[in-house]
Amino acid sequence: MMRPEVKALLLRWREALIGLAVAALGLYWGLVSFGILRWLGWVIVVAGLALIVTGIQRGRFRRAGDGPGIVTVREGRVAYMGPEAGGIVDIDALLRLDLSPDGPAWVLISEDGSRLTIPADARGADQLFDLFATLPGLGLDHLLHLLDHPGETPQTLWQRGRKQLH
C-alpha cells in the first residue's frame, strides 16, 4: 500500500525516474563491462540523460489533474469539457496560445476568433505538452517558467507567424 501523495509524486516524475534508471544501467555497463557491451552502456547513458531532461520538462508541466474539466487530444484536435464551458480547437487552426494567470489556464485562440480556456490542472491537461511542443518557435523552458511563476496579466506564449504576400 502506498500513500496517495507518494503515488502522485512518482507518477508526476515517472519519465525522469525511468531515465535515471536507464542511465544508471548504462553507467554500470559502461564502467564494469568490456567489449561491445561497454560501448553500448555509454550509448544507453546518453539515452537515459535525454529521458531525464524530457522527463523533468514533463514533470514541471504536469499538474495534479484535480481541476475542473477533462481534456482530450486526438489527431491534432484539442477538446475540453468543463463544468461551465468547453469546446474544440484544431491545432492547424490555432492562431495564438496565451497563459492566463487565473488558475493558471491555457487560452487557445483559433483563426475564427473563438477562445478555449483550459485550466492547467484539468484532468488530461498533461497531454497538451506534446501538442505545444509541435508549435514552431515555442520555447518550452519559457513556457514552463511562466507556468511556475504566472504573472498578473495574460502572457502570449506563441503566435502563428503572419504570411507576407510580397
Short mmCIF file of C-alpha atoms in Angstrom, two decimals:
data_model
loop_
_atom_site.label_atom_id
_atom_site.label_comp_id
_atom_site.label_asym_id
_atom_site.label_seq_id
_atom_site.Cartn_x
_atom_site.Cartn_y
_atom_site.Cartn_z
CA MET A 1 0.00 0.00 0.00
CA MET A 2 1.34 3.39 -0.99
CA ARG A 3 0.31 6.78 0.29
CA PRO A 4 -1.61 8.80 -2.32
CA GLU A 5 0.85 11.73 -2.11
CA VAL A 6 3.81 9.45 -2.82
CA LYS A 7 1.99 7.78 -5.69
CA ALA A 8 1.10 11.17 -7.20
CA LEU A 9 4.71 12.34 -6.86
CA LEU A 10 6.07 9.20 -8.54
CA LEU A 11 3.52 9.49 -11.36
CA ARG A 12 4.32 13.16 -11.92
CA TRP A 13 8.05 12.50 -12.32
CA ARG A 14 7.82 8.99 -13.85
CA GLU A 15 9.66 9.77 -17.10
CA ALA A 16 12.59 11.36 -15.25
CA LEU A 17 12.78 8.41 -12.85
CA ILE A 18 12.78 5.93 -15.75
CA GLY A 19 15.55 7.97 -17.39
CA LEU A 20 17.53 7.83 -14.16
CA ALA A 21 17.20 4.03 -14.04
CA VAL A 22 18.21 3.70 -17.70
CA ALA A 23 21.22 5.99 -17.21
CA ALA A 24 22.28 4.05 -14.10
CA LEU A 25 22.12 0.75 -16.00
CA GLY A 26 24.13 2.23 -18.86
CA LEU A 27 26.69 3.66 -16.45
CA TYR A 28 27.05 0.27 -14.78
CA TRP A 29 27.60 -1.43 -18.14
CA GLY A 30 29.97 1.32 -19.27
CA LEU A 31 32.16 1.01 -16.18
CA VAL A 32 32.05 -2.71 -15.42
CA SER A 33 31.61 -4.46 -18.76
CA PHE A 34 34.05 -4.81 -21.64
CA GLY A 35 33.83 -5.06 -25.39
CA ILE A 36 30.71 -4.01 -27.23
CA LEU A 37 28.60 -4.02 -24.06
CA ARG A 38 30.82 -1.27 -22.63
CA TRP A 39 30.18 0.96 -25.68
CA LEU A 40 26.50 0.10 -25.62
CA GLY A 41 26.44 1.14 -21.97
CA TRP A 42 27.68 4.63 -22.81
CA VAL A 43 25.06 4.97 -25.56
CA ILE A 44 22.43 3.96 -23.02
CA VAL A 45 23.76 6.61 -20.59
CA VAL A 46 23.18 9.29 -23.25
CA ALA A 47 19.67 7.96 -23.92
CA GLY A 48 18.96 7.94 -20.18
CA LEU A 49 20.12 11.55 -19.85
CA ALA A 50 17.81 12.56 -22.70
CA LEU A 51 14.93 10.82 -20.91
CA ILE A 52 15.80 12.65 -17.70
CA VAL A 53 15.75 16.05 -19.42
CA THR A 54 12.41 15.45 -21.16
CA GLY A 55 11.03 13.83 -18.01
CA ILE A 56 11.87 16.92 -15.96
CA GLN A 57 10.13 19.12 -18.54
CA ARG A 58 7.04 16.91 -18.49
CA GLY A 59 7.07 16.76 -14.69
CA ARG A 60 7.15 20.56 -14.46
CA PHE A 61 4.29 20.79 -16.96
CA ARG A 62 2.13 18.15 -15.31
CA ARG A 63 -0.27 19.33 -12.60
CA ALA A 64 -2.39 17.42 -10.10
CA GLY A 65 -5.20 16.75 -12.57
CA ASP A 66 -7.86 17.56 -10.00
CA GLY A 67 -9.02 20.79 -11.63
CA PRO A 68 -12.34 21.30 -13.36
CA GLY A 69 -13.00 19.55 -16.65
CA ILE A 70 -11.46 16.94 -18.90
CA VAL A 71 -9.03 17.47 -21.79
CA THR A 72 -8.64 15.09 -24.70
CA VAL A 73 -6.18 15.39 -27.57
CA ARG A 74 -6.78 13.31 -30.67
CA GLU A 75 -5.24 13.73 -34.11
CA GLY A 76 -4.32 17.37 -33.66
CA ARG A 77 -7.63 18.35 -32.09
CA VAL A 78 -7.97 19.58 -28.51
CA ALA A 79 -11.30 19.08 -26.80
CA TYR A 80 -12.11 20.45 -23.37
CA MET A 81 -15.30 19.64 -21.49
CA GLY A 82 -15.68 21.69 -18.35
CA PRO A 83 -18.43 22.28 -15.82
CA GLU A 84 -19.36 25.67 -17.28
CA ALA A 85 -17.79 25.81 -20.73
CA GLY A 86 -15.93 23.75 -23.26
CA GLY A 87 -15.04 23.50 -26.88
CA ILE A 88 -12.80 22.10 -29.57
CA VAL A 89 -9.79 23.65 -31.32
CA ASP A 90 -7.83 22.14 -34.20
CA ILE A 91 -4.10 22.68 -33.83
CA ASP A 92 -3.92 23.65 -37.51
CA ALA A 93 -6.40 26.47 -36.83
CA LEU A 94 -4.58 27.68 -33.71
CA LEU A 95 -3.65 31.33 -34.05
CA ARG A 96 -2.35 32.14 -30.56
CA LEU A 97 -1.56 30.46 -27.24
CA ASP A 98 -1.85 32.50 -24.06
CA LEU A 99 -1.34 31.68 -20.40
CA SER A 100 -3.91 33.27 -18.12
CA PRO A 101 -2.84 33.90 -14.52
CA ASP A 102 -6.28 32.77 -13.33
CA GLY A 103 -5.57 29.29 -12.19
CA PRO A 104 -3.31 29.28 -14.33
CA ALA A 105 -5.14 28.36 -17.51
CA TRP A 106 -4.24 27.88 -21.16
CA VAL A 107 -6.10 30.09 -23.61
CA LEU A 108 -6.18 28.73 -27.15
CA ILE A 109 -7.35 31.25 -29.73
CA SER A 110 -8.28 29.91 -33.16
CA GLU A 111 -8.44 31.58 -36.56
CA ASP A 112 -12.15 32.26 -36.25
CA GLY A 113 -11.56 34.19 -33.01
CA SER A 114 -13.02 31.58 -30.68
CA ARG A 115 -11.26 31.16 -27.35
CA LEU A 116 -10.90 27.90 -25.48
CA THR A 117 -9.78 28.30 -21.87
CA ILE A 118 -8.37 25.15 -20.28
CA PRO A 119 -7.29 25.05 -16.61
CA ALA A 120 -3.69 23.82 -16.37
CA ASP A 121 -4.75 21.33 -13.69
CA ALA A 122 -7.71 19.85 -15.60
CA ARG A 123 -7.72 16.08 -15.97
CA GLY A 124 -5.74 15.17 -19.09
CA ALA A 125 -4.14 18.62 -19.49
CA ASP A 126 -0.71 16.97 -19.42
CA GLN A 127 -1.46 15.76 -22.97
CA LEU A 128 -1.10 19.36 -24.11
CA PHE A 129 2.67 19.20 -23.59
CA ASP A 130 3.22 17.13 -26.73
CA LEU A 131 0.85 19.35 -28.66
CA PHE A 132 2.56 22.56 -27.55
CA ALA A 133 5.98 21.07 -28.32
CA THR A 134 4.99 20.88 -32.01
CA LEU A 135 4.33 24.62 -32.25
CA PRO A 136 7.21 26.18 -34.21
CA GLY A 137 9.23 28.67 -32.22
CA LEU A 138 7.59 28.00 -28.85
CA GLY A 139 10.24 27.92 -26.12
CA LEU A 140 9.32 25.15 -23.70
CA ASP A 141 11.65 26.49 -20.99
CA HIS A 142 9.94 29.89 -21.17
CA LEU A 143 6.53 28.20 -21.09
CA LEU A 144 7.48 26.15 -18.02
CA HIS A 145 8.90 29.20 -16.25
CA LEU A 146 5.68 31.15 -16.79
CA LEU A 147 3.61 28.16 -15.69
CA ASP A 148 5.58 28.00 -12.43
CA HIS A 149 5.55 31.80 -11.97
CA PRO A 150 2.47 33.24 -13.71
CA GLY A 151 2.31 37.00 -13.94
CA GLU A 152 -0.65 39.18 -13.10
CA THR A 153 -1.67 39.65 -16.72
CA PRO A 154 -2.19 37.11 -19.51
CA GLN A 155 1.02 36.20 -21.32
CA THR A 156 1.17 35.37 -25.02
CA LEU A 157 3.38 32.30 -25.34
CA TRP A 158 3.06 31.66 -29.06
CA GLN A 159 1.50 33.27 -32.09
CA ARG A 160 1.42 31.92 -35.59
CA GLY A 161 3.62 33.89 -37.95
CA ARG A 162 1.78 36.00 -40.43
CA LYS A 163 2.50 35.26 -44.07
CA GLN A 164 3.59 38.18 -46.19
CA LEU A 165 2.21 38.50 -49.71
CA HIS A 166 5.19 40.42 -51.06
#
